[in-house]
Amino acid sequence: MENYYLYCLVIFIFFYGVSITLTSVFYHRAITHSAIELNPILKSIFLKSSVWLTGIEPKGWACMHRMHHQYSDGPSDPHSPHNNGVFGLFLAQSKKYEEILDQIRSKDPKIMSVIEDLDFPLHPLYQSGSLIWLTPYFSHAALALCFGYFTGFWLMGACYFVGLMSHPVQGWMVNSFGHFSGKRNFDLPDKSTNNFFVMLLCLGEGLQNNHHQYPDAAKFSLKWYEIDMGYSICLVLSWLGLLKFSANSKVP
Ligand SMILES: [Zn+2]
Ligand SMILES: [Zn+2]
């Protein structure tokens, strides 16, 4: 096939884009911070189907992220490069996420107090604590392998799988470099920074210093050279009537 590698790149970027959009706009700005309010039908579709696309459980993700804001870069922060190291954070964040899901299942009072306003249950794949939660990962891997087997375009299948399941790498980039290297607009007690490269690669999520200053804001960019593509997606969805901005989501 002519331009095979170009098509592979386009497929990777498309599915990476689907994954980071769901994480930044839906999991983060909508469910965790309520900076935007999803149309009820869209919210219901998201809660039922997002796990199948991303492999991330919404309640568990929101809980871990709220704890990150509560204890930023302190000893109880579930993921900080100052506790885990920049590279150690990659595994530490997954381990902590598993622990938090266990605590939600056992209704640990301390953990439940963090998410008491989230009026939806754990996704059915996560309720028993069995390995059934791996089903989305295996399903996408199987789809990619079938595609490779029947077409011979193995790399294209791999680009689909790696792009869609890229959330651990996205999380690692934001959680490590967004608290380790970059500029600071605000002298906050945490170590959050605005990292230019992570800002571009993760739809504005690299603007951690701005976000920690205004966690309820839907828009993370404050200066002309800061780019928040996640907010642009929120604007488009709002024009389509699929979400609205919460009253407290404006930067003061
Ligand atoms: Zn942060
Ligand atoms: Zn946040």
PDB file of C-alpha atoms and ligand atoms in Angstrom:
ATOM      1  CA  MET A   1       0.000   0.000   0.000  1.00  0.00           C
ATOM      2  CA  GLU A   2       1.304   3.436  -0.939  1.00  0.00           C
ATOM      3  CA  ASN A   3       1.787   5.783   2.042  1.00  0.00           C
ATOM      4  CA  TYR A   4       1.341   2.857   4.428  1.00  0.00           C
ATOM      5  CA  TYR A   5       3.360   4.430   7.250  1.00  0.00           C
ATOM      6  CA  LEU A   6       1.478   7.717   6.867  1.00  0.00           C
ATOM      7  CA  TYR A   7      -1.854   5.886   7.254  1.00  0.00           C
ATOM      8  CA  CYS A   8      -0.461   4.092  10.312  1.00  0.00           C
ATOM      9  CA  LEU A   9       0.478   7.454  11.838  1.00  0.00           C
ATOM     10  CA  VAL A  10      -2.969   8.909  11.085  1.00  0.00           C
ATOM     11  CA  ILE A  11      -4.651   5.895  12.713  1.00  0.00           C
ATOM     12  CA  PHE A  12      -2.437   6.213  15.794  1.00  0.00           C
ATOM     13  CA  ILE A  13      -3.139   9.965  16.107  1.00  0.00           C
ATOM     14  CA  PHE A  14      -6.890   9.458  15.652  1.00  0.00           C
ATOM     15  CA  PHE A  15      -7.234   6.790  18.356  1.00  0.00           C
ATOM     16  CA  TYR A  16      -4.784   8.592  20.669  1.00  0.00           C
ATOM     17  CA  GLY A  17      -7.009  11.668  20.175  1.00  0.00           C
ATOM     18  CA  VAL A  18     -10.153   9.699  21.099  1.00  0.00           C
ATOM     19  CA  SER A  19      -8.471   8.466  24.275  1.00  0.00           C
ATOM     20  CA  ILE A  20      -7.056  11.818  25.464  1.00  0.00           C
ATOM     21  CA  THR A  21     -10.332  13.625  24.617  1.00  0.00           C
ATOM     22  CA  LEU A  22     -12.305  11.189  26.744  1.00  0.00           C
ATOM     23  CA  THR A  23      -9.803  11.511  29.591  1.00  0.00           C
ATOM     24  CA  SER A  24      -9.386  15.289  29.537  1.00  0.00           C
ATOM     25  CA  VAL A  25     -12.922  16.417  28.722  1.00  0.00           C
ATOM     26  CA  PHE A  26     -15.120  13.667  30.156  1.00  0.00           C
ATOM     27  CA  TYR A  27     -13.251  11.975  33.024  1.00  0.00           C
ATOM     28  CA  HIS A  28     -11.382  15.071  34.189  1.00  0.00           C
ATOM     29  CA  ARG A  29     -13.309  18.294  33.482  1.00  0.00           C
ATOM     30  CA  ALA A  30     -16.839  16.803  33.613  1.00  0.00           C
ATOM     31  CA  ILE A  31     -16.935  13.928  36.100  1.00  0.00           C
ATOM     32  CA  THR A  32     -14.088  14.830  38.485  1.00  0.00           C
ATOM     33  CA  HIS A  33     -14.311  18.633  38.698  1.00  0.00           C
ATOM     34  CA  SER A  34     -17.866  19.316  37.401  1.00  0.00           C
ATOM     35  CA  ALA A  35     -16.434  22.250  35.441  1.00  0.00           C
ATOM     36  CA  ILE A  36     -18.766  21.218  32.619  1.00  0.00           C
ATOM     37  CA  GLU A  37     -22.149  19.508  32.801  1.00  0.00           C
ATOM     38  CA  LEU A  38     -22.710  16.814  30.203  1.00  0.00           C
ATOM     39  CA  ASN A  39     -26.086  16.454  28.548  1.00  0.00           C
ATOM     40  CA  PRO A  40     -27.792  13.689  30.638  1.00  0.00           C
ATOM     41  CA  ILE A  41     -28.035  11.287  27.666  1.00  0.00           C
ATOM     42  CA  LEU A  42     -24.377  11.840  26.777  1.00  0.00           C
ATOM     43  CA  LYS A  43     -23.389  11.365  30.446  1.00  0.00           C
ATOM     44  CA  SER A  44     -25.277   8.091  30.631  1.00  0.00           C
ATOM     45  CA  ILE A  45     -23.653   6.848  27.390  1.00  0.00           C
ATOM     46  CA  PHE A  46     -20.251   7.907  28.721  1.00  0.00           C
ATOM     47  CA  LEU A  47     -20.693   6.115  32.065  1.00  0.00           C
ATOM     48  CA  LYS A  48     -21.791   2.905  30.366  1.00  0.00           C
ATOM     49  CA  SER A  49     -19.379   2.808  27.453  1.00  0.00           C
ATOM     50  CA  SER A  50     -16.184   4.750  28.278  1.00  0.00           C
ATOM     51  CA  VAL A  51     -14.639   1.773  30.089  1.00  0.00           C
ATOM     52  CA  TRP A  52     -14.988  -0.238  26.891  1.00  0.00           C
ATOM     53  CA  LEU A  53     -13.096   2.390  24.915  1.00  0.00           C
ATOM     54  CA  THR A  54     -10.405   3.504  27.337  1.00  0.00           C
ATOM     55  CA  GLY A  55     -10.155   0.757  29.964  1.00  0.00           C
ATOM     56  CA  ILE A  56     -10.522   3.411  32.710  1.00  0.00           C
ATOM     57  CA  GLU A  57     -13.185   3.208  35.443  1.00  0.00           C
ATOM     58  CA  PRO A  58     -14.754   6.705  35.891  1.00  0.00           C
ATOM     59  CA  LYS A  59     -15.359   6.590  39.659  1.00  0.00           C
ATOM     60  CA  GLY A  60     -11.918   5.173  40.433  1.00  0.00           C
ATOM     61  CA  TRP A  61     -10.218   7.704  38.147  1.00  0.00           C
ATOM     62  CA  ALA A  62     -12.152  10.637  39.647  1.00  0.00           C
ATOM     63  CA  CYS A  63     -11.348   9.486  43.182  1.00  0.00           C
ATOM     64  CA  MET A  64      -7.629   9.189  42.516  1.00  0.00           C
ATOM     65  CA  HIS A  65      -7.518  12.558  40.795  1.00  0.00           C
ATOM     66  CA  ARG A  66      -9.419  14.316  43.582  1.00  0.00           C
ATOM     67  CA  MET A  67      -6.937  12.839  46.086  1.00  0.00           C
ATOM     68  CA  HIS A  68      -4.134  14.212  43.923  1.00  0.00           C
ATOM     69  CA  HIS A  69      -5.627  17.718  44.281  1.00  0.00           C
ATOM     70  CA  GLN A  70      -6.231  17.222  48.016  1.00  0.00           C
ATOM     71  CA  TYR A  71      -2.676  16.087  48.819  1.00  0.00           C
ATOM     72  CA  SER A  72      -0.676  17.510  45.876  1.00  0.00           C
ATOM     73  CA  ASP A  73       2.954  16.446  46.100  1.00  0.00           C
ATOM     74  CA  GLY A  74       2.585  15.595  49.806  1.00  0.00           C
ATOM     75  CA  PRO A  75       3.150  12.086  51.206  1.00  0.00           C
ATOM     76  CA  SER A  76      -0.502  11.085  50.537  1.00  0.00           C
ATOM     77  CA  ASP A  77      -0.544  12.211  46.895  1.00  0.00           C
ATOM     78  CA  PRO A  78      -1.411   9.039  44.906  1.00  0.00           C
ATOM     79  CA  HIS A  79       1.033  10.058  42.185  1.00  0.00           C
ATOM     80  CA  SER A  80       3.806  12.599  42.522  1.00  0.00           C
ATOM     81  CA  PRO A  81       7.246  12.531  40.898  1.00  0.00           C
ATOM     82  CA  HIS A  82       8.545  13.861  44.230  1.00  0.00           C
ATOM     83  CA  ASN A  83       7.391  10.658  45.977  1.00  0.00           C
ATOM     84  CA  ASN A  84       7.721   8.068  43.203  1.00  0.00           C
ATOM     85  CA  GLY A  85      10.375   9.541  40.898  1.00  0.00           C
ATOM     86  CA  VAL A  86       9.650  10.644  37.324  1.00  0.00           C
ATOM     87  CA  PHE A  87       9.938   7.110  35.898  1.00  0.00           C
ATOM     88  CA  GLY A  88       8.776   5.191  38.984  1.00  0.00           C
ATOM     89  CA  LEU A  89       5.491   7.105  38.769  1.00  0.00           C
ATOM     90  CA  PHE A  90       4.499   5.095  35.680  1.00  0.00           C
ATOM     91  CA  LEU A  91       3.918   1.935  37.738  1.00  0.00           C
ATOM     92  CA  ALA A  92       3.045   3.720  41.005  1.00  0.00           C
ATOM     93  CA  GLN A  93      -0.025   5.428  39.463  1.00  0.00           C
ATOM     94  CA  SER A  94      -1.438   2.087  38.216  1.00  0.00           C
ATOM     95  CA  LYS A  95      -0.815   0.388  41.567  1.00  0.00           C
ATOM     96  CA  LYS A  96      -2.535   3.221  43.464  1.00  0.00           C
ATOM     97  CA  TYR A  97      -5.488   3.176  41.053  1.00  0.00           C
ATOM     98  CA  GLU A  98      -5.964  -0.558  41.741  1.00  0.00           C
ATOM     99  CA  GLU A  99      -5.770   0.079  45.502  1.00  0.00           C
ATOM    100  CA  ILE A 100      -8.367   2.858  45.284  1.00  0.00           C
ATOM    101  CA  LEU A 101     -10.747   0.624  43.311  1.00  0.00           C
ATOM    102  CA  ASP A 102     -10.392  -2.033  46.043  1.00  0.00           C
ATOM    103  CA  GLN A 103     -11.165   0.596  48.689  1.00  0.00           C
ATOM    104  CA  ILE A 104     -14.261   1.756  46.782  1.00  0.00           C
ATOM    105  CA  ARG A 105     -15.454  -1.873  46.547  1.00  0.00           C
ATOM    106  CA  SER A 106     -14.971  -2.327  50.305  1.00  0.00           C
ATOM    107  CA  LYS A 107     -16.661   1.062  50.916  1.00  0.00           C
ATOM    108  CA  ASP A 108     -13.714   2.473  52.874  1.00  0.00           C
ATOM    109  CA  PRO A 109     -15.237   5.541  54.639  1.00  0.00           C
ATOM    110  CA  LYS A 110     -12.222   7.787  53.961  1.00  0.00           C
ATOM    111  CA  ILE A 111     -12.295   7.016  50.246  1.00  0.00           C
ATOM    112  CA  MET A 112     -16.091   7.193  49.992  1.00  0.00           C
ATOM    113  CA  SER A 113     -16.033  10.719  51.480  1.00  0.00           C
ATOM    114  CA  VAL A 114     -13.935  11.854  48.475  1.00  0.00           C
ATOM    115  CA  ILE A 115     -16.575  10.717  45.964  1.00  0.00           C
ATOM    116  CA  GLU A 116     -19.810  11.024  47.956  1.00  0.00           C
ATOM    117  CA  ASP A 117     -21.329  13.370  45.333  1.00  0.00           C
ATOM    118  CA  LEU A 118     -20.781  10.906  42.452  1.00  0.00           C
ATOM    119  CA  ASP A 119     -24.229   9.333  42.162  1.00  0.00           C
ATOM    120  CA  PHE A 120     -23.303   6.391  39.937  1.00  0.00           C
ATOM    121  CA  PRO A 121     -21.963   2.939  40.822  1.00  0.00           C
ATOM    122  CA  LEU A 122     -18.684   1.350  39.788  1.00  0.00           C
ATOM    123  CA  HIS A 123     -18.891   0.059  36.230  1.00  0.00           C
ATOM    124  CA  PRO A 124     -20.157  -3.577  36.211  1.00  0.00           C
ATOM    125  CA  LEU A 125     -16.754  -4.812  34.944  1.00  0.00           C
ATOM    126  CA  TYR A 126     -15.170  -3.543  38.181  1.00  0.00           C
ATOM    127  CA  GLN A 127     -17.767  -4.516  40.756  1.00  0.00           C
ATOM    128  CA  SER A 128     -16.543  -8.030  41.572  1.00  0.00           C
ATOM    129  CA  GLY A 129     -12.822  -7.271  41.722  1.00  0.00           C
ATOM    130  CA  SER A 130     -12.138 -10.174  39.326  1.00  0.00           C
ATOM    131  CA  LEU A 131      -9.926  -9.932  36.271  1.00  0.00           C
ATOM    132  CA  ILE A 132     -12.992  -9.378  34.088  1.00  0.00           C
ATOM    133  CA  TRP A 133     -11.954  -5.677  34.031  1.00  0.00           C
ATOM    134  CA  LEU A 134      -9.289  -6.684  31.518  1.00  0.00           C
ATOM    135  CA  THR A 135     -11.972  -7.533  28.920  1.00  0.00           C
ATOM    136  CA  PRO A 136     -11.774  -4.165  27.064  1.00  0.00           C
ATOM    137  CA  TYR A 137      -7.979  -4.502  26.749  1.00  0.00           C
ATOM    138  CA  PHE A 138      -8.224  -8.068  25.402  1.00  0.00           C
ATOM    139  CA  SER A 139     -11.110  -7.108  23.096  1.00  0.00           C
ATOM    140  CA  HIS A 140      -9.139  -4.305  21.446  1.00  0.00           C
ATOM    141  CA  ALA A 141      -6.009  -6.477  21.261  1.00  0.00           C
ATOM    142  CA  ALA A 142      -8.089  -9.227  19.586  1.00  0.00           C
ATOM    143  CA  LEU A 143      -9.559  -6.717  17.113  1.00  0.00           C
ATOM    144  CA  ALA A 144      -6.072  -5.417  16.256  1.00  0.00           C
ATOM    145  CA  LEU A 145      -4.725  -8.966  15.806  1.00  0.00           C
ATOM    146  CA  CYS A 146      -7.701 -10.014  13.629  1.00  0.00           C
ATOM    147  CA  PHE A 147      -7.220  -6.904  11.499  1.00  0.00           C
ATOM    148  CA  GLY A 148      -3.508  -7.707  11.105  1.00  0.00           C
ATOM    149  CA  TYR A 149      -4.186 -11.372  10.343  1.00  0.00           C
ATOM    150  CA  PHE A 150      -6.840 -10.775   7.674  1.00  0.00           C
ATOM    151  CA  THR A 151      -5.243  -7.747   5.990  1.00  0.00           C
ATOM    152  CA  GLY A 152      -1.535  -8.295   6.650  1.00  0.00           C
ATOM    153  CA  PHE A 153      -1.341  -4.698   7.957  1.00  0.00           C
ATOM    154  CA  TRP A 154      -0.004  -5.618  11.385  1.00  0.00           C
ATOM    155  CA  LEU A 155       1.497  -2.210  12.142  1.00  0.00           C
ATOM    156  CA  MET A 156      -1.806  -0.517  11.391  1.00  0.00           C
ATOM    157  CA  GLY A 157      -3.554  -2.816  13.884  1.00  0.00           C
ATOM    158  CA  ALA A 158      -0.858  -2.087  16.457  1.00  0.00           C
ATOM    159  CA  CYS A 159      -1.282   1.680  15.942  1.00  0.00           C
ATOM    160  CA  TYR A 160      -5.014   1.343  16.627  1.00  0.00           C
ATOM    161  CA  PHE A 161      -4.408  -0.615  19.843  1.00  0.00           C
ATOM    162  CA  VAL A 162      -1.548   1.501  21.193  1.00  0.00           C
ATOM    163  CA  GLY A 163      -3.368   4.767  20.355  1.00  0.00           C
ATOM    164  CA  LEU A 164      -6.626   3.785  22.045  1.00  0.00           C
ATOM    165  CA  MET A 165      -4.942   2.236  25.093  1.00  0.00           C
ATOM    166  CA  SER A 166      -2.426   5.050  25.557  1.00  0.00           C
ATOM    167  CA  HIS A 167      -3.877   6.397  28.813  1.00  0.00           C
ATOM    168  CA  PRO A 168      -1.093   5.080  31.104  1.00  0.00           C
ATOM    169  CA  VAL A 169       1.453   7.033  29.054  1.00  0.00           C
ATOM    170  CA  GLN A 170      -0.733  10.155  28.921  1.00  0.00           C
ATOM    171  CA  GLY A 171      -1.257   9.934  32.702  1.00  0.00           C
ATOM    172  CA  TRP A 172       2.451   9.450  33.260  1.00  0.00           C
ATOM    173  CA  MET A 173       3.341  12.515  31.140  1.00  0.00           C
ATOM    174  CA  VAL A 174       0.844  14.769  32.938  1.00  0.00           C
ATOM    175  CA  ASN A 175       1.423  13.453  36.450  1.00  0.00           C
ATOM    176  CA  SER A 176       5.211  13.411  36.257  1.00  0.00           C
ATOM    177  CA  PHE A 177       6.332  16.281  34.000  1.00  0.00           C
ATOM    178  CA  GLY A 178       3.369  18.497  34.988  1.00  0.00           C
ATOM    179  CA  HIS A 179       4.743  18.416  38.541  1.00  0.00           C
ATOM    180  CA  PHE A 180       8.424  18.380  37.714  1.00  0.00           C
ATOM    181  CA  SER A 181       9.478  20.615  34.839  1.00  0.00           C
ATOM    182  CA  GLY A 182       8.095  23.788  33.307  1.00  0.00           C
ATOM    183  CA  LYS A 183       7.079  27.319  34.232  1.00  0.00           C
ATOM    184  CA  ARG A 184       4.929  28.370  37.152  1.00  0.00           C
ATOM    185  CA  ASN A 185       2.409  31.215  36.910  1.00  0.00           C
ATOM    186  CA  PHE A 186       1.378  30.756  40.545  1.00  0.00           C
ATOM    187  CA  ASP A 187       3.525  30.154  43.601  1.00  0.00           C
ATOM    188  CA  LEU A 188       1.423  27.313  44.996  1.00  0.00           C
ATOM    189  CA  PRO A 189       2.411  25.060  47.920  1.00  0.00           C
ATOM    190  CA  ASP A 190       2.547  22.085  45.517  1.00  0.00           C
ATOM    191  CA  LYS A 191       5.189  21.556  42.816  1.00  0.00           C
ATOM    192  CA  SER A 192       2.827  21.866  39.810  1.00  0.00           C
ATOM    193  CA  THR A 193       4.247  23.331  36.601  1.00  0.00           C
ATOM    194  CA  ASN A 194       3.027  24.325  33.149  1.00  0.00           C
ATOM    195  CA  ASN A 195       4.860  21.958  30.824  1.00  0.00           C
ATOM    196  CA  PHE A 196       4.727  23.109  27.206  1.00  0.00           C
ATOM    197  CA  PHE A 197       5.216  19.712  25.526  1.00  0.00           C
ATOM    198  CA  VAL A 198       2.727  17.887  27.751  1.00  0.00           C
ATOM    199  CA  MET A 199       0.292  20.769  27.170  1.00  0.00           C
ATOM    200  CA  LEU A 200       0.444  20.058  23.415  1.00  0.00           C
ATOM    201  CA  LEU A 201       0.454  16.262  23.679  1.00  0.00           C
ATOM    202  CA  CYS A 202      -2.356  16.034  26.265  1.00  0.00           C
ATOM    203  CA  LEU A 203      -4.909  18.684  25.192  1.00  0.00           C
ATOM    204  CA  GLY A 204      -3.948  21.321  27.754  1.00  0.00           C
ATOM    205  CA  GLU A 205      -3.523  18.897  30.670  1.00  0.00           C
ATOM    206  CA  GLY A 206       0.157  19.855  30.928  1.00  0.00           C
ATOM    207  CA  LEU A 207      -0.921  23.250  32.329  1.00  0.00           C
ATOM    208  CA  GLN A 208      -0.952  21.744  35.800  1.00  0.00           C
ATOM    209  CA  ASN A 209       0.129  24.898  37.639  1.00  0.00           C
ATOM    210  CA  ASN A 210      -2.823  26.855  36.191  1.00  0.00           C
ATOM    211  CA  HIS A 211      -5.151  23.921  36.853  1.00  0.00           C
ATOM    212  CA  HIS A 212      -4.096  23.584  40.495  1.00  0.00           C
ATOM    213  CA  GLN A 213      -4.697  27.322  40.978  1.00  0.00           C
ATOM    214  CA  TYR A 214      -8.209  27.081  39.449  1.00  0.00           C
ATOM    215  CA  PRO A 215      -9.262  23.408  39.677  1.00  0.00           C
ATOM    216  CA  ASP A 216     -12.933  24.176  38.970  1.00  0.00           C
ATOM    217  CA  ALA A 217     -12.196  26.075  35.751  1.00  0.00           C
ATOM    218  CA  ALA A 218     -13.047  24.403  32.431  1.00  0.00           C
ATOM    219  CA  LYS A 219     -10.236  26.330  30.715  1.00  0.00           C
ATOM    220  CA  PHE A 220      -6.656  25.597  31.722  1.00  0.00           C
ATOM    221  CA  SER A 221      -4.873  28.189  29.561  1.00  0.00           C
ATOM    222  CA  LEU A 222      -4.442  31.729  30.886  1.00  0.00           C
ATOM    223  CA  LYS A 223      -1.764  33.381  28.736  1.00  0.00           C
ATOM    224  CA  TRP A 224      -1.773  33.938  24.982  1.00  0.00           C
ATOM    225  CA  TYR A 225       0.959  31.339  24.373  1.00  0.00           C
ATOM    226  CA  GLU A 226      -0.776  28.634  26.402  1.00  0.00           C
ATOM    227  CA  ILE A 227      -2.900  26.282  24.298  1.00  0.00           C
ATOM    228  CA  ASP A 228      -5.763  24.258  25.748  1.00  0.00           C
ATOM    229  CA  MET A 229      -7.220  22.123  22.964  1.00  0.00           C
ATOM    230  CA  GLY A 230      -9.389  20.273  25.497  1.00  0.00           C
ATOM    231  CA  TYR A 231     -11.214  23.543  26.171  1.00  0.00           C
ATOM    232  CA  SER A 232     -11.696  24.076  22.432  1.00  0.00           C
ATOM    233  CA  ILE A 233     -13.368  20.646  22.275  1.00  0.00           C
ATOM    234  CA  CYS A 234     -15.592  21.694  25.211  1.00  0.00           C
ATOM    235  CA  LEU A 235     -16.610  24.822  23.255  1.00  0.00           C
ATOM    236  CA  VAL A 236     -17.530  22.761  20.183  1.00  0.00           C
ATOM    237  CA  LEU A 237     -19.544  20.286  22.284  1.00  0.00           C
ATOM    238  CA  SER A 238     -21.272  23.197  24.003  1.00  0.00           C
ATOM    239  CA  TRP A 239     -22.246  24.741  20.643  1.00  0.00           C
ATOM    240  CA  LEU A 240     -23.674  21.343  19.692  1.00  0.00           C
ATOM    241  CA  GLY A 241     -25.759  21.385  22.886  1.00  0.00           C
ATOM    242  CA  LEU A 242     -23.953  18.340  24.310  1.00  0.00           C
ATOM    243  CA  LEU A 243     -22.643  20.098  27.417  1.00  0.00           C
ATOM    244  CA  LYS A 244     -22.843  23.381  29.303  1.00  0.00           C
ATOM    245  CA  PHE A 245     -20.310  25.199  31.425  1.00  0.00           C
ATOM    246  CA  SER A 246     -20.936  25.124  35.160  1.00  0.00           C
ATOM    247  CA  ALA A 247     -21.532  28.418  36.976  1.00  0.00           C
ATOM    248  CA  ASN A 248     -18.263  28.075  38.928  1.00  0.00           C
ATOM    249  CA  SER A 249     -16.167  27.023  35.937  1.00  0.00           C
ATOM    250  CA  LYS A 250     -14.968  30.536  35.016  1.00  0.00           C
ATOM    251  CA  VAL A 251     -11.491  31.738  35.948  1.00  0.00           C
ATOM    252  CA  PRO A 252     -11.972  34.631  38.459  1.00  0.00           C
TER     253      PRO A 252
HETATM  254 ZN    ZN B   1      -1.541  17.927  39.276  1.00  0.00          ZN
HETATM  255 ZN    ZN B   2      -7.837  18.137  38.097  1.00  0.00          ZN
END
